[in-house]
Coordinates of C-alpha atoms (C1' of nucleotides) in Angstrom, one line a residue:
Chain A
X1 CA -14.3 -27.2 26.9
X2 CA -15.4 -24.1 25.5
X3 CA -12.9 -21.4 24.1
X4 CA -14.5 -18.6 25.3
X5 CA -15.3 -17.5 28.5
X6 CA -17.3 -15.1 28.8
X7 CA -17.8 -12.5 31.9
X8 CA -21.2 -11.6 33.3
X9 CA -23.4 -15.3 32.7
X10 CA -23.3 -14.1 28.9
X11 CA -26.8 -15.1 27.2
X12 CA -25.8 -17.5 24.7
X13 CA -28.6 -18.0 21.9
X14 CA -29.5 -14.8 19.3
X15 CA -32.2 -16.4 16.7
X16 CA -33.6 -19.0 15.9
X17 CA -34.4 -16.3 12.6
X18 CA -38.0 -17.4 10.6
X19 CA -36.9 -18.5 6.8
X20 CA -39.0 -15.7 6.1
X21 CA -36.5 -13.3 7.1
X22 CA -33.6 -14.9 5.7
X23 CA -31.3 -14.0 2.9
X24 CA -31.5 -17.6 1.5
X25 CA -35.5 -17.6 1.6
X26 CA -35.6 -17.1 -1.9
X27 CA -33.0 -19.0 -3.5
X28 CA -34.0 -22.4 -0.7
X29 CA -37.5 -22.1 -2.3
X30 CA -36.6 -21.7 -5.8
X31 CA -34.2 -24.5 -5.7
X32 CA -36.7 -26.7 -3.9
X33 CA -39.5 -25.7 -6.6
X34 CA -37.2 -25.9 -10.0
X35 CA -35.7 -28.1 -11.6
X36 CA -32.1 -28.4 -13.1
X37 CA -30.2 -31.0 -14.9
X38 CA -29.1 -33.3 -12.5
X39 CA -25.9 -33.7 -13.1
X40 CA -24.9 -30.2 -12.3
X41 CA -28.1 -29.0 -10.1
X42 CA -27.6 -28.1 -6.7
X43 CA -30.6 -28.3 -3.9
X44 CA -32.1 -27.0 -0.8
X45 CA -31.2 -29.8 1.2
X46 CA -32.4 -29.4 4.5
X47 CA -28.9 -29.7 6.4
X48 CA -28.2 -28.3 9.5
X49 CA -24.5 -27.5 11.1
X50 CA -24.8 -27.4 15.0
X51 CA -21.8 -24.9 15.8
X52 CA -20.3 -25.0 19.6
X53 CA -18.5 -21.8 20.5
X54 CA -15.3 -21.3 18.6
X55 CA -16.2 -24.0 16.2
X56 CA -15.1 -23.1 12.8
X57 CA -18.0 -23.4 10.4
X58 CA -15.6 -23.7 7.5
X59 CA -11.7 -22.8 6.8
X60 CA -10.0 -20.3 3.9
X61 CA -8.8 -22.4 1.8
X62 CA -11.0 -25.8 2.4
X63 CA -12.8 -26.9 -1.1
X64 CA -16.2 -25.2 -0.9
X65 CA -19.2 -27.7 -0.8
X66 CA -21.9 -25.7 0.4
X67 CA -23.2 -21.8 1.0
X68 CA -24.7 -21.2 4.3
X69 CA -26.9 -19.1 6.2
X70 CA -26.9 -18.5 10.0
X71 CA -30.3 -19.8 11.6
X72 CA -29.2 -19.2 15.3
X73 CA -26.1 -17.5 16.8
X74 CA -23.5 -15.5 15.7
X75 CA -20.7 -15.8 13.8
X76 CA -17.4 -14.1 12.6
X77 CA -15.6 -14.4 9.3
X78 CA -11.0 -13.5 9.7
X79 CA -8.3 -13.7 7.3
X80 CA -5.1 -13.5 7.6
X81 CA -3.8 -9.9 6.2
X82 CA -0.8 -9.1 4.3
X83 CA 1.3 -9.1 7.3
X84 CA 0.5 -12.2 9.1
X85 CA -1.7 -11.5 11.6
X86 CA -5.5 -12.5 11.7
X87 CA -8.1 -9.7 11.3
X88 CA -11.8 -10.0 11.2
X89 CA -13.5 -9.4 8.5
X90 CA -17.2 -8.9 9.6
X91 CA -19.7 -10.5 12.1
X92 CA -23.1 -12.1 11.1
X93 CA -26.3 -12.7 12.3
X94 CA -29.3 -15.2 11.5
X95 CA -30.4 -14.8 8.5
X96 CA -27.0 -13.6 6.4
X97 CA -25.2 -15.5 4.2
X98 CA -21.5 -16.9 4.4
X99 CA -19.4 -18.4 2.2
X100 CA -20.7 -16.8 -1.4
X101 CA -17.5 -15.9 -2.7
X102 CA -16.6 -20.0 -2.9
X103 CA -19.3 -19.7 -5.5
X104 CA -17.0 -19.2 -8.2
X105 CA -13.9 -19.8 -6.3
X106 CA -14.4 -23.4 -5.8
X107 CA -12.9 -22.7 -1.9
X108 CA -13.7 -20.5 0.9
X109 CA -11.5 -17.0 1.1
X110 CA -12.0 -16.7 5.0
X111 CA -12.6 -19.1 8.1
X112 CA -16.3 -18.1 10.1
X113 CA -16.5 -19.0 13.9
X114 CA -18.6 -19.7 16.0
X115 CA -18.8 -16.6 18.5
X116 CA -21.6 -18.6 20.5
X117 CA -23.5 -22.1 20.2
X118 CA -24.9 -21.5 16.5
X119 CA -26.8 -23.4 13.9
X120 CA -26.3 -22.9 10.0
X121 CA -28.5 -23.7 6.7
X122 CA -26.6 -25.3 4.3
X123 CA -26.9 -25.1 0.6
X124 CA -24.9 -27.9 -1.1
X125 CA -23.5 -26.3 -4.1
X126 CA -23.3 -27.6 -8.0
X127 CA -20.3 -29.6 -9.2
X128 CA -17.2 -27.7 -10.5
X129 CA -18.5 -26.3 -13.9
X130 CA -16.6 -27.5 -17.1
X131 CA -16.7 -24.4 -19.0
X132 CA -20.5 -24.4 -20.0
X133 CA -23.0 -22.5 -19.2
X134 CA -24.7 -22.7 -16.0
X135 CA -28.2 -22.2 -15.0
X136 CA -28.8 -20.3 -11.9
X137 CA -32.1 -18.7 -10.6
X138 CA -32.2 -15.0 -10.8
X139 CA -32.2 -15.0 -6.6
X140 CA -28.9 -16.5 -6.8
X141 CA -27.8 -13.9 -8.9
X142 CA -29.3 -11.0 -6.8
X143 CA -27.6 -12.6 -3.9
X144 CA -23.8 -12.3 -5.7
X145 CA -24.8 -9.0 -6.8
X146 CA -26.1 -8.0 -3.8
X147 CA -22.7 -9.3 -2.0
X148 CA -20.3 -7.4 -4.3
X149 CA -21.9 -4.3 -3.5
X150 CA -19.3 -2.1 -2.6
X151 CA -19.4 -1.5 1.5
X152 CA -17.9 1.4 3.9
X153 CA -15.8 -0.2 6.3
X154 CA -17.4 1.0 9.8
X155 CA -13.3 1.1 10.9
X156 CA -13.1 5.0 10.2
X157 CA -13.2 7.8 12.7
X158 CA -12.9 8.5 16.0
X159 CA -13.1 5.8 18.3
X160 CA -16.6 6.9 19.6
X161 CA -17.4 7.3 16.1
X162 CA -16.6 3.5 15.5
X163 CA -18.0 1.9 18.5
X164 CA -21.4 4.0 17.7
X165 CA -21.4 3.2 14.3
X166 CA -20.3 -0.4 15.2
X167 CA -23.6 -0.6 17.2
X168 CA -25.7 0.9 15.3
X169 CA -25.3 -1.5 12.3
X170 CA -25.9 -4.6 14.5
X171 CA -29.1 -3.0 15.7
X172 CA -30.3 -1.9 12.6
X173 CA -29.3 -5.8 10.9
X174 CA -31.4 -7.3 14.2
X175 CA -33.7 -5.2 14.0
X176 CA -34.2 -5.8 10.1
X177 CA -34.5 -9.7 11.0
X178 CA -37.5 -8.9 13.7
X179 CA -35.6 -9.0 16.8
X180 CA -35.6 -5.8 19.1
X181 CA -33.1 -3.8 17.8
X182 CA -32.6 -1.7 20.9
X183 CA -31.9 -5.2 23.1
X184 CA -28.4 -6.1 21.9
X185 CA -26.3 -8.9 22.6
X186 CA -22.6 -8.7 22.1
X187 CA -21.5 -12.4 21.4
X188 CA -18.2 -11.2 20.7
X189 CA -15.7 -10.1 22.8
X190 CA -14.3 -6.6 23.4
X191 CA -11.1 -7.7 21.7
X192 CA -12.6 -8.6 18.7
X193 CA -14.6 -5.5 18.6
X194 CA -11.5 -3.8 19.0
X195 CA -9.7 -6.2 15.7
X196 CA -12.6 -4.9 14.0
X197 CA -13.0 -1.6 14.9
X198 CA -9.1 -1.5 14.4
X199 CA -8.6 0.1 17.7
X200 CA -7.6 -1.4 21.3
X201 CA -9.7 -3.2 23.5
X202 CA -9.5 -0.2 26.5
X203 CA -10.6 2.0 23.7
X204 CA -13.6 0.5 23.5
X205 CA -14.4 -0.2 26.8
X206 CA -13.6 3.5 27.3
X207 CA -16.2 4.3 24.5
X208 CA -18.5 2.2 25.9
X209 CA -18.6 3.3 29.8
X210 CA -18.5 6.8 28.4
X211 CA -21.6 6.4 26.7
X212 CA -23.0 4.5 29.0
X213 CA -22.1 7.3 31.6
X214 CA -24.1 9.7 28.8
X215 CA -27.0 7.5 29.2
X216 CA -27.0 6.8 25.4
X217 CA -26.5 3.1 25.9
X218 CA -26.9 1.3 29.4
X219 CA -24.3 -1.5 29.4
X220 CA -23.6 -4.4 31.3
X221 CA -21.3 -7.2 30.1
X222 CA -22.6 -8.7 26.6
X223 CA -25.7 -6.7 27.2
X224 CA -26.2 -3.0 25.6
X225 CA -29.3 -1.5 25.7
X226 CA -29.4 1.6 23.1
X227 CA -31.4 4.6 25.1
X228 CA -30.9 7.5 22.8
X229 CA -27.6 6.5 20.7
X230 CA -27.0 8.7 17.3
X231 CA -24.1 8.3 14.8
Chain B
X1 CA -12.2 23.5 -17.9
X2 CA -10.7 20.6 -16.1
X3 CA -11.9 20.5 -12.2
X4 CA -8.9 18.6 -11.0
X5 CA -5.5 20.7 -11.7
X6 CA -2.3 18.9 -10.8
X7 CA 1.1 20.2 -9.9
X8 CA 3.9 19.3 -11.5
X9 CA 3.0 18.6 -14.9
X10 CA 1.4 15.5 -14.0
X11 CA 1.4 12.4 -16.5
X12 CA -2.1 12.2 -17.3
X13 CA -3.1 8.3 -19.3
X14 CA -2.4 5.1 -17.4
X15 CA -2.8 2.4 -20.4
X16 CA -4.5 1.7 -22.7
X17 CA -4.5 -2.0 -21.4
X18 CA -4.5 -5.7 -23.4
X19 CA -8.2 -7.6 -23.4
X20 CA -6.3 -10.6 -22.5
X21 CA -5.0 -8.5 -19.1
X22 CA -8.7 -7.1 -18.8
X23 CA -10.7 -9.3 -16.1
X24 CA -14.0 -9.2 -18.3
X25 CA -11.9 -10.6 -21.1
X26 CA -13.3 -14.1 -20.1
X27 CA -17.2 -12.6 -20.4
X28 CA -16.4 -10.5 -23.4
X29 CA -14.8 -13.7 -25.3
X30 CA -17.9 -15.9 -24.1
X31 CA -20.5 -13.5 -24.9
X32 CA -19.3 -12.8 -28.4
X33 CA -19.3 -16.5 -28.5
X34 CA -22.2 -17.9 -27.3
X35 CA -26.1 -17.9 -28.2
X36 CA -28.7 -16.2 -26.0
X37 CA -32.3 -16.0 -26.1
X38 CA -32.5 -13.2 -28.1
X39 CA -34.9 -11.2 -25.9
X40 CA -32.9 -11.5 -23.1
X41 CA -29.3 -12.1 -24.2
X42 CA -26.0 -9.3 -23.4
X43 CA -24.0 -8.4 -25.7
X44 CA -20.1 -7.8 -25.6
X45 CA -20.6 -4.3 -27.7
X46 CA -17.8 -3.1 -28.7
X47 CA -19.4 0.5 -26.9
X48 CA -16.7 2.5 -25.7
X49 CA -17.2 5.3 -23.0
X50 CA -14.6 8.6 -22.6
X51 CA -14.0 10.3 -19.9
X52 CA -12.2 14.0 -18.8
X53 CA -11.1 14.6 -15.4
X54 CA -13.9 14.7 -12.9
X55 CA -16.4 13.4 -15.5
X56 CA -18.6 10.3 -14.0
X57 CA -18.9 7.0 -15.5
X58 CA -22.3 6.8 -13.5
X59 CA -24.2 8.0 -10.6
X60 CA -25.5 6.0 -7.1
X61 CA -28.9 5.2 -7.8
X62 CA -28.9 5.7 -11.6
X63 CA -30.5 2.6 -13.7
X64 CA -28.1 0.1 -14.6
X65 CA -28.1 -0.8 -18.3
X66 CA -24.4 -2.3 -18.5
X67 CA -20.9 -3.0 -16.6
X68 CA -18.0 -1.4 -17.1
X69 CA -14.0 -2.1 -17.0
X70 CA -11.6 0.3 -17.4
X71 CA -9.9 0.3 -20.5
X72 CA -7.1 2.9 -19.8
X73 CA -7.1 5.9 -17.2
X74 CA -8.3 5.6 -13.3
X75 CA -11.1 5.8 -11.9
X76 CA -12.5 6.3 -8.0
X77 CA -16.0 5.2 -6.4
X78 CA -17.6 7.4 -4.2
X79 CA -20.3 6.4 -1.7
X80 CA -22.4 9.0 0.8
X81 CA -22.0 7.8 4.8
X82 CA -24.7 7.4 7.1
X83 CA -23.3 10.9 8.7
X84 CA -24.0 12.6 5.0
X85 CA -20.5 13.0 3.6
X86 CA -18.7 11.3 0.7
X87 CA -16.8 9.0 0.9
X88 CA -14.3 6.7 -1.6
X89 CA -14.9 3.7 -1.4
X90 CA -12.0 2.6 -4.5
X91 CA -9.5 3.7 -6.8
X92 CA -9.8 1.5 -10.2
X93 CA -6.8 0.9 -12.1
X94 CA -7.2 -0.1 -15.6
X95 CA -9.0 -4.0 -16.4
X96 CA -10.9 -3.8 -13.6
X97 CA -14.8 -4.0 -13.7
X98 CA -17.1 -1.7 -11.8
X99 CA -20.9 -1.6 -11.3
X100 CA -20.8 -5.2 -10.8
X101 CA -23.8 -4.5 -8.1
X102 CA -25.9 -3.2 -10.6
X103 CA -26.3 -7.0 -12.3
X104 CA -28.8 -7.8 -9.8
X105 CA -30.2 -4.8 -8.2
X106 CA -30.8 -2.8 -11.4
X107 CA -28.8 0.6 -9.8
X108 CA -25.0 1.6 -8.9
X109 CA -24.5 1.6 -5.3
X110 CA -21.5 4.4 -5.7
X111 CA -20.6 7.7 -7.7
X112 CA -17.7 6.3 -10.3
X113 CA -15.7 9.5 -11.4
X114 CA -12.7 9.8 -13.8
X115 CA -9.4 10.8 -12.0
X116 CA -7.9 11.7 -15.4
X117 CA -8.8 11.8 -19.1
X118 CA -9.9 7.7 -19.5
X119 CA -12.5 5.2 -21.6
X120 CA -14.3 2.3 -20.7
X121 CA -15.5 -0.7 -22.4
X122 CA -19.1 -0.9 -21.9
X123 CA -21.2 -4.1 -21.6
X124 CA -24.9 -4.0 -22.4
X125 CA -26.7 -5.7 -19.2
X126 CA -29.8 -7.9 -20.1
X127 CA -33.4 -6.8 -19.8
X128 CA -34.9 -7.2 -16.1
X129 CA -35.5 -10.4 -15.2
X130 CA -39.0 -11.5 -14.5
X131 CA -38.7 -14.3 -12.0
X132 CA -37.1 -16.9 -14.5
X133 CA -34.2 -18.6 -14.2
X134 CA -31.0 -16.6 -16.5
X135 CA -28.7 -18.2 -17.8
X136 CA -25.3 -16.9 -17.3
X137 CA -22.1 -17.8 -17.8
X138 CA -19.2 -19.9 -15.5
X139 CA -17.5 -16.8 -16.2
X140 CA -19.7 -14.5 -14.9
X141 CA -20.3 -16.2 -12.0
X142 CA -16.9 -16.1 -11.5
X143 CA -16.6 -12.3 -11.9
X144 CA -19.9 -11.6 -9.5
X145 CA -18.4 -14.0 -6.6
X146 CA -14.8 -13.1 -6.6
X147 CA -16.3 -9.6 -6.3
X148 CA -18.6 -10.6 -3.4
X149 CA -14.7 -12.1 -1.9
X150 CA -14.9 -10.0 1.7
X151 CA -11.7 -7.8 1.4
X152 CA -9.3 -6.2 4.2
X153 CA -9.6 -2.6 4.0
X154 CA -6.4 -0.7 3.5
X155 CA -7.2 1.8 5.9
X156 CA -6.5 0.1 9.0
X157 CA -2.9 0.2 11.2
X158 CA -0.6 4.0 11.6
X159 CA -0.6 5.9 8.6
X160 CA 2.9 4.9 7.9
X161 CA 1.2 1.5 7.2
X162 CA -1.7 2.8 5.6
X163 CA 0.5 4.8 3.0
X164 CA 2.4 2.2 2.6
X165 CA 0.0 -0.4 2.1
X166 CA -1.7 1.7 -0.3
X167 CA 1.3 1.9 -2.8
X168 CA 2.0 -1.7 -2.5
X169 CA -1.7 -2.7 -3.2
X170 CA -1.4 -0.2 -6.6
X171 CA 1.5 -1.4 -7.7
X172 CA 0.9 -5.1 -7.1
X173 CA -2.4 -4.0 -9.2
X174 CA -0.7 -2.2 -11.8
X175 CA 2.0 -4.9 -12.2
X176 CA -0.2 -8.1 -12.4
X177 CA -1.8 -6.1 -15.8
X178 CA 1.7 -5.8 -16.8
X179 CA 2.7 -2.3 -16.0
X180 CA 5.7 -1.3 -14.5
X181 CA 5.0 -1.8 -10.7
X182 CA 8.1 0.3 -9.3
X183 CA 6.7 3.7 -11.5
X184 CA 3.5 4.7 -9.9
X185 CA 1.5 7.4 -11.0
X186 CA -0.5 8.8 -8.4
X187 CA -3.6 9.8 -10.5
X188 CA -5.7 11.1 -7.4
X189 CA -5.0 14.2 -5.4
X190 CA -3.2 14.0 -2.2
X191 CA -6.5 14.6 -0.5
X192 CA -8.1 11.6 -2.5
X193 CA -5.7 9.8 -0.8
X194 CA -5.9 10.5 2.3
X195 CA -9.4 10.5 2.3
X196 CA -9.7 7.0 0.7
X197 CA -7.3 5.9 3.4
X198 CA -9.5 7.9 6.8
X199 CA -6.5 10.3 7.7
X200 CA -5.6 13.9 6.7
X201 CA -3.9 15.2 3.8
X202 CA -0.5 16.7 5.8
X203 CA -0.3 13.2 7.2
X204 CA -0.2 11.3 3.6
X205 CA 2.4 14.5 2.9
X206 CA 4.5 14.0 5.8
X207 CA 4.8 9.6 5.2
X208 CA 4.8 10.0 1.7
X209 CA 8.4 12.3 2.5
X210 CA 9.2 10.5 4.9
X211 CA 9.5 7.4 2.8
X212 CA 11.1 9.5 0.3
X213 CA 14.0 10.3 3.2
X214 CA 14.8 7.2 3.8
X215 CA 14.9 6.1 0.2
X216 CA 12.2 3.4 0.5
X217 CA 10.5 5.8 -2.1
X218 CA 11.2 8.5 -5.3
X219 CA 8.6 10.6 -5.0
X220 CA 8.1 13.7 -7.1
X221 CA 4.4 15.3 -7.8
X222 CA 2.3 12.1 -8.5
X223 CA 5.1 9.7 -9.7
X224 CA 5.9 7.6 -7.1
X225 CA 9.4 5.4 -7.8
X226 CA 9.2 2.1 -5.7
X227 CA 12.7 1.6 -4.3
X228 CA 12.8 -1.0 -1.3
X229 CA 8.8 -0.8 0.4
X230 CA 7.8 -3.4 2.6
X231 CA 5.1 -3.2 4.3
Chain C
dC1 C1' -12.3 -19.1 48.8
dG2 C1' -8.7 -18.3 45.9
dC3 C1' -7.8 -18.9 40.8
dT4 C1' -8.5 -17.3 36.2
dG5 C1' -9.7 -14.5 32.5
dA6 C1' -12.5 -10.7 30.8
dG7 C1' -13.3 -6.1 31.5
dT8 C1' -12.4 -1.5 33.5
dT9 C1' -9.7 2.4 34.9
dG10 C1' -5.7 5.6 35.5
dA11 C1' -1.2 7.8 34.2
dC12 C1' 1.8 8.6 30.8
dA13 C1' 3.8 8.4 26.0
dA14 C1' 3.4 8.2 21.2
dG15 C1' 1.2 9.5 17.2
dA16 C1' -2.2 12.0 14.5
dT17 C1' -4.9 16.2 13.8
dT18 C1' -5.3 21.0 13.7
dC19 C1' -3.9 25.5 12.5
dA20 C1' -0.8 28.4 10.2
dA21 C1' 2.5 29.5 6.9
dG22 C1' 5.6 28.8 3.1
dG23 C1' 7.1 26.6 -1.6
dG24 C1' 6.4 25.0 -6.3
dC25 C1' 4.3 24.5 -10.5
dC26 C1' 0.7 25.8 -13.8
dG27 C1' -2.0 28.7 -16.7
dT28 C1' -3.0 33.4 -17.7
dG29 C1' -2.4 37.8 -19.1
dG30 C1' 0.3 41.9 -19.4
Chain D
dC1 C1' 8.8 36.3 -21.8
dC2 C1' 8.0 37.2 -17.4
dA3 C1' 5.1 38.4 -13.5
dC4 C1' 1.0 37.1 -11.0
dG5 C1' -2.4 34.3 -8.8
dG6 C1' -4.3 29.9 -7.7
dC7 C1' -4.0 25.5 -6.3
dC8 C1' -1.6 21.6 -4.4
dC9 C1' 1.6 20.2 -1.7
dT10 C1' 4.8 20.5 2.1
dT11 C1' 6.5 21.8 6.6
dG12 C1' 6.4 23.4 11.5
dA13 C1' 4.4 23.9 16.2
dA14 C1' 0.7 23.2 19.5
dT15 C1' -3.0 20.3 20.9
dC16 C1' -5.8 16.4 21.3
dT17 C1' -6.8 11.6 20.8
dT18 C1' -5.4 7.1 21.1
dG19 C1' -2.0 3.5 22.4
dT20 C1' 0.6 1.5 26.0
dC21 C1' 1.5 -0.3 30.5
dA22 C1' 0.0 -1.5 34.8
dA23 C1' -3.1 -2.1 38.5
dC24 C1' -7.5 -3.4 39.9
dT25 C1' -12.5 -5.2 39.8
dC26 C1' -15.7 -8.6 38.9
dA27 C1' -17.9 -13.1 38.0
dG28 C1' -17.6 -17.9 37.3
dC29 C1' -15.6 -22.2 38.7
dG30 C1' -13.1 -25.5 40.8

DNA sequence: CGCTGAGTTGACAAGATTCAAGGGCCGTGG
DNA sequence: CCACGGCCCTTGAATCTTGTCAACTCAGCG
């Protein structure tokens, strides 16, 4: 059934994440605690989407409903670049947010898979806005903000420099969420670490069993364990 | 006095450009428009900011007190990497708005400098929140999550593609504010460029002449004349 | 127990970087 | 007005990294 096979009896299930640590924390209590004018309020509903692997949690394109945050699992966001072919755009962990540029949009600008069995919060979103003004909580706003920050893509370099940078940024976002940031588990594949690192998937294996050779990482299958791994 | 001198008697102001081009003209009109609590209300002032060559528009970790969109001129931001250097994160052609970040974090994320004589239209941000809820406008909303909208980076593929991409993504840019798409002006340095886009300077030389051999491209100094690209 | 697909590894080719040198345009100053 | 020096940009040649292609290993599953 599933998609994906994966080598190595992959481990399947990163999280469940405590709300505590999540991105949405604030804006689910706020929105559970104030209220809006009910035509046009949106709440903290307590829905939950059960992902299988390769299950898209929601499509470019598809009218926007809902903002989520990953509770369990791990997810990637693609588009499809100028010419034609799908690239991926990031992966996420429990506790980040997806989906917040259909704020405004009114539709979602990429499709997020599943990369393993995953569960998402969703946050059903106002109705379309009719050219008033809109409350929103200041959260919500720190959220956009925080989103539109301007990011280095971790694409650039030399392949080693990508693949340790790559790793690096997952442990440091685990390890930000509470989980141990030197136990990682890949979810995705090494072809889509290679579409994101924008290099080739022997590339990265290369990387990988050379640094493991190093003894800065120990690596087997979905499983790296960082030893002494520097940027 | 000027930091950043340019061979061949390079054109120096891109626009001044039209409000209604201008992608805070939505927020300006609205501000001007409608009534905010006083004490923490923004105002569309008509401030305007100028700029020489190499001067910035505002510093990574400076307090925010307003947004920004270019008015005429171009402008780069500049982030520092994990490994220490600098890095540009974007070029800014005029009516686009940067510092968006600031809105909800208080501070720039990134270094914005001028990459030739320009002025911006500054927009006074309201007084730090203090837990309440803000009210803010559809239009702003819009603004902070179409900013949040994950992007493809251009410095992906060979750097035939990357070049290449890169002109193509300033003039479709430049032409959707209703400048001439096909007559470029390359504002940044060769080395901005290649920079911006992870490769070396003799490589963005070398395409860049390429092109210009097989007529996809005029190039001369820092006008570029768009023949037949494709990516 | 062989099939399948992911991952690894090796040999070679293609492409980019590096190093070095030359050309063009500008502003300055004789 | 022209010569000079500086800075960008361009160009060439050698080197190194990465991509390409192919073979092979390994683990799960029927």
């Amino acid at each position: 059934m599933s998609t994906l096979k994966k080598a190595g009896g992959r481990p399947r299930h990163i999280g469940p994440i405590a709300c505590r640590s999540c991105d949405l924390n604030e804006v689910c209590r706020l929105t559970g605690l104030i209220a809006f004018d009910a035509g046009r309020s949106w709440r903290s509903s307590g829905a939950l989407r059960s992902l299988e692997t390769g299950a898209p949690l929601f499509r470019a394109g598809s009218a926007a409903n809902a903002i989520y945050a990953v509770r369990q699992g791990m997810l990637k966001t693609t588009r499809v670049s100028a010419e034609g072919d799908e690239r991926i755009v990031g992966f996420h962990t429990p506790g980040e947010v997806l989906g917040l540029e259909a704020f405004g949009m009114g539709s979602f600008a990429c499709d997020a898979i599943a990369l393993e069995p995953s569960v998402c919060c969703e946050l059903t979103l106002p109705l379309p806005g009719d050219g008033r003004v809109h409350e929103l909580s200041t959260a919500m706003i720190r959220l956009l903000s925080k989103a539109a920050e301007p990011r280095l893509d971790l694409a650039r370099g030399s392949a080693r420099e990508r693949v340790t940078n790559f790793l690096l940024d997952l442990a440091r976002r685990l390890g930000s969420r509470g989980f141990d940031a030197n136990q990682l588990i890949l979810s995705m594949s090494r072809q889509e670490i290679a579409d994101f690192l924008d290099t080739r998937i022997e590339t990265v294996s290369r990387v990988l069993q050379q640094l493991n050779r190093e003894k800065a990482i120990h690596v087997r299958g979905s499983r790296v364990n960082l030893l002494r791994l520097s940027a």
